[in-house]
Amino acid sequence: MALHEWHGPSDGTMSIVYSCPNCGRQIAMLTNQAETQIVRSLGVKIGGRSDVAAPMESLRSNLAMQREGVETTRPSTSQTKCPFTGMVNEAFARDALTWSDPALARLESIPAFVRPMVRTNVEDYAREQGYVEITELVMDEVKAHLEM
Amino acid sequence: MKSYHDIASDGGSNVLEQVSVQRKHLEERLADVRHIVAVASGKGGVGKSTVTACLASALNRKGYAAGVLDADLNGPSMAHMMGVQDHIPYSRDDAMTPALSHGRIPIMSMDLFLPPGSTPVIWQAPTQRGAYTWRSMVEMSALRELLADTHWGTLDIMLVDLAPGADKLQNLADLLPNISGTLIVTTPTAVAQMVVGRSITMASDVAQVPVIGLVENMSGNTCRRCGHEEALFTGNPAAHKLAQRHDIAYLGRIPFDARLAYCLDEGISFLKDYPESTAGKAILSIADALHAWLDL
Ligand SMILES: Nc1ncnc2c1ncn2[C@@H]1O[C@H](COP(=O)(O)OP(=O)(O)OP(=O)(O)O)[C@@H](O)[C@H]1O
Ligand SMILES: [Mg+2]
């Protein structure tokens, strides 16, 4: 079976389609948002863990709005918000989303307490759309999308 | 066709192994903590946090190494009450630094991770819809991390300030099977005691945590001008009868004292300034009962 395509993640779900290179038979894996979140809630790493967890790793990475000055745990490419995206990224060496400098500057101009929320929204949207880089244009799109 | 139980692995995630590593890590971290005592009450607002803060400083004054874990994740108050809300935890080696109240009492609280002001605890998720299905699990993970990933050092006693609710002690006991015991806090009102009665049964029969005793808080009011004492609540059902009914020790009564509330609001030690007040003496005597029970 070879990876054929994937959709999402969107609204917590993701689908991955595999197909047989020989006969073309396809199977799909669908994630259930509640199941995904419940496994995540255990503070374990989907796909197994070889490194040691950073102190308070899941608390710090799961808190949507965190105090300024508390170190954030740097998510590795395999540790994106959706664990399945992380796995797919890792398997296919797809890098995490990058932010252009002007987009990053714009993000930084937003009050600190809502910044993580905005970052998440923008990144979610970008992933849904399949963008690899977040530019100011993408941020405008998200804004328009949210105002709809 | 294979059944669920025939599947030899969980697809490589090794969730069970990861969870057991977490447990082992928690045990190792708490190996140098002699006693863990939970301060609990099914009823909210009866003074659990007040009792925790005061007992921590009383035990500290008596020369014991005491620490405080604020297990009220959604309504944390210990950092403020103990005057350390400005501490920003940072990681050193494999754990994070607690705040140090009065330079000596380590405190760990969710409060230290939240932006100042009225930001609530919101857990990131692909969607907040259906959050009721997983929120308590995330909270348990967070609680485990607050315990396991803090540099507690060597402690004679760790006091755990619980959120209101009879279920909270059971959750903690699941995480920490070796809790030494629990203090139960009530006020002299019939409604509080009705709710607290259920918590006592829950603690001893379900969570199977030894009940050290009952603390009656806000029992009487001390006049600030003349020191005259009068009942704060009319009716005043005696809490020692509740203790008797459940066959647990009655540890004493702490009167309502506006100076105590002021000190906690300001994050300063009440016992330092008013050790001779009725409330001060009551707190010190409850601390005596506690370390006698623990055989510290
Ligand atoms: N004996 C007392 N004298 C004066 N004020 C008190 C006394 N006990 C508690 N208070 C005040 O009452 C309020 C509630 O107390 P506290 O926060 O300790 O209750 P709690 O049981 O921890 O509440 P929660 O259920 O929300 O966790 C606080 O503002 C505290 O300062
Ligand atoms: Mg409290």
GROMACS .gro file of C-alpha atoms and ligand atoms in nm:
model
  476
    1MET     CA    1   0.000   0.000   0.000
    2ALA     CA    2   0.131   0.342  -0.088
    3LEU     CA    3   0.017   0.673   0.047
    4HIS     CA    4  -0.218   0.818  -0.208
    5GLU     CA    5  -0.355   1.138  -0.062
    6TRP     CA    6  -0.463   1.302   0.256
    7HIS     CA    7  -0.721   1.561   0.351
    8GLY     CA    8  -0.723   1.792   0.647
    9PRO     CA    9  -0.668   1.823   0.924
   10SER     CA   10  -0.977   2.028   0.949
   11ASP     CA   11  -1.189   2.069   1.258
   12GLY     CA   12  -0.992   1.795   1.427
   13THR     CA   13  -1.033   1.527   1.165
   14MET     CA   14  -0.807   1.402   0.894
   15SER     CA   15  -0.830   1.134   0.628
   16ILE     CA   16  -0.546   0.945   0.468
   17VAL     CA   17  -0.595   0.729   0.161
   18TYR     CA   18  -0.360   0.445   0.070
   19SER     CA   19  -0.376   0.261  -0.256
   20CYS     CA   20  -0.231  -0.061  -0.389
   21PRO     CA   21   0.024   0.015  -0.663
   22ASN     CA   22  -0.064  -0.312  -0.832
   23CYS     CA   23  -0.443  -0.328  -0.849
   24GLY     CA   24  -0.542   0.021  -0.742
   25ARG     CA   25  -0.749  -0.094  -0.442
   26GLN     CA   26  -0.776   0.186  -0.192
   27ILE     CA   27  -0.823   0.199   0.181
   28ALA     CA   28  -0.882   0.511   0.385
   29MET     CA   29  -0.798   0.595   0.744
   30LEU     CA   30  -1.018   0.850   0.907
   31THR     CA   31  -0.941   1.011   1.239
   32ASN     CA   32  -1.210   1.090   1.483
   33GLN     CA   33  -1.161   1.428   1.649
   34ALA     CA   34  -1.268   1.305   1.991
   35GLU     CA   35  -1.046   0.997   1.981
   36THR     CA   36  -0.751   1.198   1.860
   37GLN     CA   37  -0.797   1.451   2.135
   38ILE     CA   38  -0.846   1.189   2.404
   39VAL     CA   39  -0.521   1.013   2.319
   40ARG     CA   40  -0.347   1.350   2.310
   41SER     CA   41  -0.492   1.428   2.651
   42LEU     CA   42  -0.293   1.146   2.805
   43GLY     CA   43   0.021   1.346   2.735
   44VAL     CA   44   0.162   1.066   2.519
   45LYS     CA   45   0.314   1.099   2.176
   46ILE     CA   46   0.134   0.928   1.892
   47GLY     CA   47   0.371   0.719   1.689
   48GLY     CA   48   0.585   0.641   1.993
   49ARG     CA   49   0.844   0.840   2.178
   50SER     CA   50   1.219   0.802   2.178
   51ASP     CA   51   1.314   1.132   2.342
   52VAL     CA   52   1.249   1.232   2.701
   53ALA     CA   53   0.955   1.467   2.753
   54ALA     CA   54   1.048   1.828   2.835
   55PRO     CA   55   0.931   1.935   3.182
   56MET     CA   56   0.559   2.017   3.177
   57GLU     CA   57   0.563   1.961   2.807
   58SER     CA   58   0.198   1.883   2.756
   59LEU     CA   59   0.080   2.153   2.997
   60ARG     CA   60   0.287   2.418   2.823
   61SER     CA   61   0.211   2.305   2.471
   62ASN     CA   62  -0.160   2.258   2.535
   63LEU     CA   63  -0.229   2.584   2.708
   64ALA     CA   64  -0.389   2.813   2.451
   65MET     CA   65  -0.296   3.133   2.627
   66GLN     CA   66   0.022   3.128   2.824
   67ARG     CA   67   0.198   3.387   3.032
   68GLU     CA   68   0.466   3.586   2.860
   69GLY     CA   69   0.809   3.484   2.977
   70VAL     CA   70   0.730   3.117   3.032
   71GLU     CA   71   0.945   2.921   2.789
   72THR     CA   72   0.740   2.754   2.522
   73THR     CA   73   0.823   2.400   2.429
   74ARG     CA   74   0.949   2.412   2.071
   75PRO     CA   75   0.727   2.175   1.882
   76SER     CA   76   0.933   1.959   1.650
   77THR     CA   77   0.801   1.902   1.300
   78SER     CA   78   0.660   1.573   1.420
   79GLN     CA   79   0.481   1.746   1.706
   80THR     CA   80   0.225   1.966   1.541
   81LYS     CA   81  -0.109   2.037   1.698
   82CYS     CA   82  -0.266   1.740   1.527
   83PRO     CA   83  -0.060   1.431   1.603
   84PHE     CA   84  -0.155   1.267   1.274
   85THR     CA   85  -0.038   1.564   1.073
   86GLY     CA   86   0.284   1.532   1.267
   87MET     CA   87   0.319   1.171   1.165
   88VAL     CA   88   0.250   1.243   0.803
   89ASN     CA   89   0.490   1.538   0.807
   90GLU     CA   90   0.759   1.324   0.956
   91ALA     CA   91   0.701   1.033   0.723
   92PHE     CA   92   0.718   1.252   0.415
   93ALA     CA   93   0.975   1.497   0.549
   94ARG     CA   94   0.720   1.776   0.505
   95ASP     CA   95   0.835   2.070   0.707
   96ALA     CA   96   0.613   2.259   0.945
   97LEU     CA   97   0.459   2.582   0.819
   98THR     CA   98   0.692   2.875   0.788
   99TRP     CA   99   0.602   3.238   0.849
  100SER     CA  100   0.728   3.517   0.624
  101ASP     CA  101   0.899   3.803   0.809
  102PRO     CA  102   0.622   4.060   0.746
  103ALA     CA  103   0.358   3.807   0.854
  104LEU     CA  104   0.554   3.732   1.170
  105ALA     CA  105   0.589   4.103   1.243
  106ARG     CA  106   0.216   4.142   1.203
  107LEU     CA  107   0.156   3.852   1.440
  108GLU     CA  108   0.387   4.011   1.694
  109SER     CA  109   0.190   4.335   1.683
  110ILE     CA  110  -0.116   4.155   1.817
  111PRO     CA  111  -0.170   4.168   2.196
  112ALA     CA  112   0.019   3.883   2.360
  113PHE     CA  113  -0.279   3.721   2.525
  114VAL     CA  114  -0.462   3.654   2.198
  115ARG     CA  115  -0.150   3.585   1.991
  116PRO     CA  116  -0.139   3.206   2.042
  117MET     CA  117  -0.506   3.183   1.946
  118VAL     CA  118  -0.451   3.386   1.626
  119ARG     CA  119  -0.140   3.185   1.541
  120THR     CA  120  -0.338   2.863   1.575
  121ASN     CA  121  -0.625   2.990   1.363
  122VAL     CA  122  -0.396   3.109   1.087
  123GLU     CA  123  -0.190   2.789   1.085
  124ASP     CA  124  -0.502   2.574   1.084
  125TYR     CA  125  -0.639   2.764   0.790
  126ALA     CA  126  -0.309   2.747   0.605
  127ARG     CA  127  -0.290   2.372   0.653
  128GLU     CA  128  -0.646   2.330   0.538
  129GLN     CA  129  -0.563   2.522   0.224
  130GLY     CA  130  -0.238   2.332   0.179
  131TYR     CA  131  -0.017   2.643   0.205
  132VAL     CA  132   0.343   2.589   0.310
  133GLU     CA  133   0.423   2.950   0.391
  134ILE     CA  134   0.218   3.201   0.583
  135THR     CA  135   0.234   3.543   0.427
  136GLU     CA  136   0.041   3.861   0.499
  137LEU     CA  137  -0.191   3.758   0.216
  138VAL     CA  138  -0.278   3.438   0.401
  139MET     CA  139  -0.346   3.642   0.715
  140ASP     CA  140  -0.583   3.866   0.518
  141GLU     CA  141  -0.761   3.560   0.387
  142VAL     CA  142  -0.805   3.422   0.739
  143LYS     CA  143  -0.940   3.757   0.853
  144ALA     CA  144  -1.190   3.767   0.568
  145HIS     CA  145  -1.278   3.404   0.630
  146LEU     CA  146  -1.348   3.467   1.001
  147GLU     CA  147  -1.555   3.776   0.926
  148MET     CA  148  -1.778   3.578   0.694
  149MET     CA  149  -1.112  -1.170   1.151
  150LYS     CA  150  -0.910  -1.046   1.449
  151SER     CA  151  -1.075  -0.898   1.753
  152TYR     CA  152  -0.945  -0.590   1.932
  153HIS     CA  153  -0.765  -0.808   2.184
  154ASP     CA  154  -0.577  -0.996   1.913
  155ILE     CA  155  -0.404  -0.684   1.798
  156ALA     CA  156  -0.058  -0.721   1.941
  157SER     CA  157   0.038  -0.354   1.937
  158ASP     CA  158  -0.119  -0.013   1.921
  159GLY     CA  159   0.047   0.071   1.592
  160GLY     CA  160   0.381   0.164   1.739
  161SER     CA  161   0.270   0.441   1.972
  162ASN     CA  162   0.331   0.224   2.273
  163VAL     CA  163   0.082   0.425   2.476
  164LEU     CA  164   0.089   0.186   2.773
  165GLU     CA  165   0.465   0.204   2.796
  166GLN     CA  166   0.455   0.585   2.773
  167VAL     CA  167   0.197   0.602   3.050
  168SER     CA  168   0.401   0.374   3.273
  169VAL     CA  169   0.710   0.588   3.212
  170GLN     CA  170   0.504   0.889   3.326
  171ARG     CA  171   0.401   0.706   3.644
  172LYS     CA  172   0.755   0.601   3.723
  173HIS     CA  173   0.878   0.952   3.670
  174LEU     CA  174   0.614   1.084   3.911
  175GLU     CA  175   0.715   0.830   4.176
  176GLU     CA  176   1.082   0.918   4.141
  177ARG     CA  177   1.016   1.289   4.173
  178LEU     CA  178   0.818   1.247   4.492
  179ALA     CA  179   1.059   0.999   4.649
  180ASP     CA  180   1.196   1.274   4.877
  181VAL     CA  181   0.855   1.400   4.985
  182ARG     CA  182   0.771   1.226   5.313
  183HIS     CA  183   0.401   1.307   5.332
  184ILE     CA  184   0.137   1.431   5.095
  185VAL     CA  185  -0.172   1.576   5.258
  186ALA     CA  186  -0.472   1.691   5.059
  187VAL     CA  187  -0.689   1.978   5.181
  188ALA     CA  188  -1.035   1.901   5.057
  189SER     CA  189  -1.402   1.984   5.085
  190GLY     CA  190  -1.695   1.907   4.866
  191LYS     CA  191  -1.810   2.262   4.929
  192GLY     CA  192  -1.661   2.563   4.756
  193GLY     CA  193  -1.551   2.879   4.931
  194VAL     CA  194  -1.524   2.728   5.280
  195GLY     CA  195  -1.155   2.814   5.313
  196LYS     CA  196  -0.955   2.521   5.172
  197SER     CA  197  -0.698   2.751   5.017
  198THR     CA  198  -0.688   2.969   5.328
  199VAL     CA  199  -0.625   2.665   5.548
  200THR     CA  200  -0.360   2.533   5.306
  201ALA     CA  201  -0.171   2.863   5.297
  202CYS     CA  202  -0.186   2.910   5.673
  203LEU     CA  203  -0.084   2.552   5.753
  204ALA     CA  204   0.209   2.570   5.512
  205SER     CA  205   0.341   2.876   5.687
  206ALA     CA  206   0.263   2.735   6.035
  207LEU     CA  207   0.455   2.414   5.959
  208ASN     CA  208   0.735   2.618   5.811
  209ARG     CA  209   0.756   2.829   6.129
  210LYS     CA  210   0.777   2.510   6.329
  211GLY     CA  211   1.083   2.410   6.130
  212TYR     CA  212   0.934   2.159   5.887
  213ALA     CA  213   1.002   2.166   5.515
  214ALA     CA  214   0.658   2.226   5.366
  215GLY     CA  215   0.556   2.274   5.003
  216VAL     CA  216   0.228   2.351   4.832
  217LEU     CA  217   0.073   2.218   4.516
  218ASP     CA  218  -0.225   2.414   4.394
  219ALA     CA  219  -0.442   2.144   4.240
  220ASP     CA  220  -0.722   2.386   4.161
  221LEU     CA  221  -0.632   2.424   3.794
  222ASN     CA  222  -0.926   2.638   3.692
  223GLY     CA  223  -0.943   2.856   4.000
  224PRO     CA  224  -0.583   2.874   4.121
  225SER     CA  225  -0.528   3.100   4.421
  226MET     CA  226  -0.225   2.974   4.612
  227ALA     CA  227   0.037   3.180   4.429
  228HIS     CA  228  -0.155   3.499   4.507
  229MET     CA  229  -0.231   3.405   4.867
  230MET     CA  230   0.134   3.320   4.928
  231GLY     CA  231   0.262   3.632   4.755
  232VAL     CA  232   0.451   3.466   4.472
  233GLN     CA  233   0.237   3.531   4.167
  234ASP     CA  234   0.523   3.718   3.998
  235HIS     CA  235   0.741   3.409   3.978
  236ILE     CA  236   0.780   3.279   3.625
  237PRO     CA  237   0.875   2.910   3.627
  238TYR     CA  238   1.171   2.815   3.412
  239SER     CA  239   1.312   2.476   3.334
  240ARG     CA  240   1.634   2.356   3.488
  241ASP     CA  241   1.750   2.009   3.391
  242ASP     CA  242   1.448   1.780   3.394
  243ALA     CA  243   1.201   1.994   3.589
  244MET     CA  244   1.075   2.348   3.646
  245THR     CA  245   1.146   2.579   3.935
  246PRO     CA  246   0.864   2.636   4.182
  247ALA     CA  247   0.797   2.977   4.331
  248LEU     CA  248   0.941   3.017   4.682
  249SER     CA  249   0.710   3.176   4.934
  250HIS     CA  250   0.886   3.355   5.220
  251GLY     CA  251   1.204   3.227   5.057
  252ARG     CA  252   1.139   2.875   5.171
  253ILE     CA  253   0.802   2.724   5.079
  254PRO     CA  254   0.797   2.586   4.723
  255ILE     CA  255   0.468   2.651   4.544
  256MET     CA  256   0.356   2.521   4.209
  257SER     CA  257   0.036   2.646   4.053
  258MET     CA  258  -0.134   2.681   3.719
  259ASP     CA  259  -0.148   3.048   3.803
  260LEU     CA  260   0.223   3.079   3.731
  261PHE     CA  261   0.165   2.973   3.369
  262LEU     CA  262  -0.131   3.200   3.293
  263PRO     CA  263  -0.114   3.559   3.176
  264PRO     CA  264  -0.194   3.796   3.462
  265GLY     CA  265  -0.550   3.924   3.470
  266SER     CA  266  -0.857   3.725   3.396
  267THR     CA  267  -0.732   3.477   3.138
  268PRO     CA  268  -0.900   3.141   3.200
  269VAL     CA  269  -0.741   2.804   3.138
  270ILE     CA  270  -0.818   2.712   2.779
  271TRP     CA  271  -0.671   2.392   2.642
  272GLN     CA  272  -0.571   2.397   2.281
  273ALA     CA  273  -0.751   2.148   2.064
  274PRO     CA  274  -0.841   2.112   1.700
  275THR     CA  275  -1.187   2.214   1.814
  276GLN     CA  276  -1.337   2.319   2.146
  277ARG     CA  277  -1.656   2.140   2.049
  278GLY     CA  278  -1.705   1.830   2.261
  279ALA     CA  279  -1.440   1.951   2.504
  280TYR     CA  280  -1.636   1.790   2.786
  281THR     CA  281  -1.519   1.451   2.658
  282TRP     CA  282  -1.150   1.521   2.712
  283ARG     CA  283  -1.108   1.824   2.939
  284SER     CA  284  -1.078   1.625   3.261
  285MET     CA  285  -0.813   1.405   3.101
  286VAL     CA  286  -0.603   1.703   3.001
  287GLU     CA  287  -0.643   1.833   3.354
  288MET     CA  288  -0.517   1.507   3.497
  289SER     CA  289  -0.214   1.523   3.268
  290ALA     CA  290  -0.151   1.880   3.376
  291LEU     CA  291  -0.183   1.785   3.742
  292ARG     CA  292   0.057   1.495   3.693
  293GLU     CA  293   0.307   1.727   3.529
  294LEU     CA  294   0.277   1.992   3.801
  295LEU     CA  295   0.364   1.720   4.051
  296ALA     CA  296   0.623   1.530   3.851
  297ASP     CA  297   0.803   1.814   3.675
  298THR     CA  298   0.869   2.048   3.967
  299HIS     CA  299   1.192   2.072   4.164
  300TRP     CA  300   1.033   2.010   4.504
  301GLY     CA  301   1.354   1.917   4.678
  302THR     CA  302   1.327   1.729   5.005
  303LEU     CA  303   1.000   1.794   5.185
  304ASP     CA  304   0.853   1.677   5.514
  305ILE     CA  305   0.509   1.755   5.385
  306MET     CA  306   0.342   1.862   5.065
  307LEU     CA  307   0.001   2.020   5.108
  308VAL     CA  308  -0.230   1.988   4.810
  309ASP     CA  309  -0.502   2.250   4.779
  310LEU     CA  310  -0.791   2.087   4.596
  311ALA     CA  311  -1.071   2.241   4.395
  312PRO     CA  312  -1.419   2.205   4.546
  313GLY     CA  313  -1.602   1.881   4.475
  314ALA     CA  314  -1.609   1.539   4.640
  315ASP     CA  315  -1.454   1.380   4.330
  316LYS     CA  316  -1.133   1.582   4.338
  317LEU     CA  317  -0.970   1.379   4.612
  318GLN     CA  318  -1.038   1.057   4.429
  319ASN     CA  319  -0.870   1.191   4.116
  320LEU     CA  320  -0.566   1.289   4.316
  321ALA     CA  321  -0.558   0.951   4.489
  322ASP     CA  322  -0.561   0.778   4.150
  323LEU     CA  323  -0.250   0.970   4.059
  324LEU     CA  324  -0.087   0.938   4.402
  325PRO     CA  325  -0.178   0.611   4.571
  326ASN     CA  326   0.041   0.701   4.870
  327ILE     CA  327  -0.136   1.012   4.999
  328SER     CA  328  -0.084   1.018   5.375
  329GLY     CA  329  -0.423   1.164   5.449
  330THR     CA  330  -0.670   1.443   5.395
  331LEU     CA  331  -0.792   1.738   5.596
  332ILE     CA  332  -1.156   1.823   5.537
  333VAL     CA  333  -1.270   2.183   5.570
  334THR     CA  334  -1.622   2.296   5.651
  335THR     CA  335  -1.804   2.604   5.774
  336PRO     CA  336  -2.065   2.601   6.048
  337THR     CA  337  -2.364   2.599   5.815
  338ALA     CA  338  -2.604   2.313   5.758
  339VAL     CA  339  -2.571   2.332   5.381
  340ALA     CA  340  -2.191   2.312   5.390
  341GLN     CA  341  -2.203   2.023   5.633
  342MET     CA  342  -2.454   1.831   5.425
  343VAL     CA  343  -2.218   1.853   5.127
  344VAL     CA  344  -1.904   1.799   5.334
  345GLY     CA  345  -2.056   1.486   5.492
  346ARG     CA  346  -2.064   1.327   5.148
  347SER     CA  347  -1.700   1.424   5.088
  348ILE     CA  348  -1.598   1.252   5.411
  349THR     CA  349  -1.769   0.930   5.301
  350MET     CA  350  -1.615   0.964   4.957
  351ALA     CA  351  -1.268   1.014   5.104
  352SER     CA  352  -1.275   0.719   5.339
  353ASP     CA  353  -1.492   0.470   5.151
  354VAL     CA  354  -1.421   0.535   4.785
  355ALA     CA  355  -1.089   0.716   4.751
  356GLN     CA  356  -0.966   0.525   5.058
  357VAL     CA  357  -0.759   0.813   5.181
  358PRO     CA  358  -0.728   0.834   5.562
  359VAL     CA  359  -0.917   1.134   5.698
  360ILE     CA  360  -0.687   1.320   5.935
  361GLY     CA  361  -0.969   1.534   6.066
  362LEU     CA  362  -1.220   1.812   6.021
  363VAL     CA  363  -1.134   2.182   6.031
  364GLU     CA  364  -1.418   2.421   6.106
  365ASN     CA  365  -1.351   2.753   5.937
  366MET     CA  366  -1.527   3.089   5.969
  367SER     CA  367  -1.656   2.972   6.300
  368GLY     CA  368  -1.748   3.291   6.482
  369ASN     CA  369  -1.635   3.643   6.411
  370THR     CA  370  -1.371   3.833   6.603
  371CYS     CA  371  -1.444   4.205   6.639
  372ARG     CA  372  -1.151   4.398   6.499
  373ARG     CA  373  -1.181   4.671   6.761
  374CYS     CA  374  -1.232   4.489   7.086
  375GLY     CA  375  -1.167   4.124   7.007
  376HIS     CA  376  -1.521   4.027   7.109
  377GLU     CA  377  -1.635   3.699   6.952
  378GLU     CA  378  -1.977   3.629   6.816
  379ALA     CA  379  -2.137   3.376   6.583
  380LEU     CA  380  -2.099   3.459   6.214
  381PHE     CA  381  -2.373   3.230   6.095
  382THR     CA  382  -2.692   3.201   6.292
  383GLY     CA  383  -2.809   2.849   6.357
  384ASN     CA  384  -2.445   2.751   6.384
  385PRO     CA  385  -2.470   2.371   6.356
  386ALA     CA  386  -2.175   2.233   6.547
  387ALA     CA  387  -1.914   2.087   6.318
  388HIS     CA  388  -1.778   1.863   6.594
  389LYS     CA  389  -2.105   1.668   6.571
  390LEU     CA  390  -2.040   1.612   6.201
  391ALA     CA  391  -1.696   1.480   6.297
  392GLN     CA  392  -1.852   1.256   6.560
  393ARG     CA  393  -2.108   1.118   6.317
  394HIS     CA  394  -1.830   1.017   6.080
  395ASP     CA  395  -1.599   0.905   6.356
  396ILE     CA  396  -1.319   1.139   6.253
  397ALA     CA  397  -1.113   1.383   6.459
  398TYR     CA  398  -1.234   1.740   6.507
  399LEU     CA  399  -0.918   1.948   6.472
  400GLY     CA  400  -1.046   2.287   6.576
  401ARG     CA  401  -1.218   2.605   6.469
  402ILE     CA  402  -1.075   2.907   6.295
  403PRO     CA  403  -1.286   3.221   6.346
  404PHE     CA  404  -1.358   3.468   6.070
  405ASP     CA  405  -1.092   3.734   6.098
  406ALA     CA  406  -1.087   4.019   5.847
  407ARG     CA  407  -0.711   4.060   5.900
  408LEU     CA  408  -0.663   3.703   5.777
  409ALA     CA  409  -0.853   3.777   5.455
  410TYR     CA  410  -0.650   4.095   5.415
  411CYS     CA  411  -0.319   3.915   5.457
  412LEU     CA  412  -0.416   3.654   5.198
  413ASP     CA  413  -0.526   3.924   4.956
  414GLU     CA  414  -0.191   4.094   4.998
  415GLY     CA  415   0.007   3.770   4.993
  416ILE     CA  416   0.161   3.834   5.335
  417SER     CA  417   0.192   3.594   5.626
  418PHE     CA  418  -0.088   3.626   5.881
  419LEU     CA  419   0.100   3.416   6.134
  420LYS     CA  420   0.401   3.644   6.125
  421ASP     CA  421   0.192   3.945   6.223
  422TYR     CA  422  -0.081   3.787   6.437
  423PRO     CA  423   0.043   3.464   6.592
  424GLU     CA  424  -0.135   3.551   6.916
  425SER     CA  425  -0.479   3.614   6.761
  426THR     CA  426  -0.755   3.357   6.813
  427ALA     CA  427  -0.731   3.257   6.445
  428GLY     CA  428  -0.352   3.246   6.462
  429LYS     CA  429  -0.355   3.019   6.768
  430ALA     CA  430  -0.617   2.796   6.609
  431ILE     CA  431  -0.407   2.754   6.294
  432LEU     CA  432  -0.095   2.673   6.497
  433SER     CA  433  -0.284   2.417   6.701
  434ILE     CA  434  -0.425   2.251   6.386
  435ALA     CA  435  -0.069   2.239   6.252
  436ASP     CA  436   0.035   2.065   6.577
  437ALA     CA  437  -0.243   1.811   6.538
  438LEU     CA  438  -0.135   1.753   6.179
  439HIS     CA  439   0.228   1.686   6.249
  440ALA     CA  440   0.138   1.472   6.549
  441TRP     CA  441  -0.090   1.264   6.327
  442LEU     CA  442   0.183   1.233   6.064
  443ASP     CA  443   0.438   1.159   6.333
  444LEU     CA  444   0.677   1.409   6.174
  445LIG     N1  445  -1.122   3.243   5.867
  445LIG     C1  446  -1.132   3.337   5.772
  445LIG     N2  447  -1.135   3.467   5.805
  445LIG     C2  448  -1.147   3.563   5.711
  445LIG     N3  449  -1.158   3.537   5.579
  445LIG     C3  450  -1.155   3.409   5.541
  445LIG     C4  451  -1.142   3.302   5.634
  445LIG     N4  452  -1.144   3.186   5.566
  445LIG     C5  453  -1.155   3.218   5.437
  445LIG     N5  454  -1.162   3.352   5.420
  445LIG     C6  455  -1.179   3.425   5.296
  445LIG     O1  456  -1.286   3.367   5.227
  445LIG     C7  457  -1.258   3.357   5.088
  445LIG     C8  458  -1.273   3.212   5.041
  445LIG     O2  459  -1.172   3.136   5.102
  445LIG     P1  460  -1.087   3.031   5.019
  445LIG     O3  461  -1.051   3.084   4.886
  445LIG     O4  462  -0.977   2.986   5.108
  445LIG     O5  463  -1.195   2.916   5.003
  445LIG     P2  464  -1.184   2.783   4.915
  445LIG     O6  465  -1.256   2.677   4.990
  445LIG     O7  466  -1.042   2.757   4.883
  445LIG     O8  467  -1.263   2.825   4.786
  445LIG     P3  468  -1.273   2.742   4.648
  445LIG     O9  469  -1.376   2.637   4.673
  445LIG    O10  470  -1.316   2.842   4.549
  445LIG    O11  471  -1.138   2.686   4.622
  445LIG     C9  472  -1.119   3.412   5.067
  445LIG    O12  473  -1.128   3.541   5.019
  445LIG    C10  474  -1.058   3.410   5.205
  445LIG    O13  475  -0.968   3.516   5.224
  446MG      MG  476  -0.952   2.732   4.688
   0.00000   0.00000   0.00000
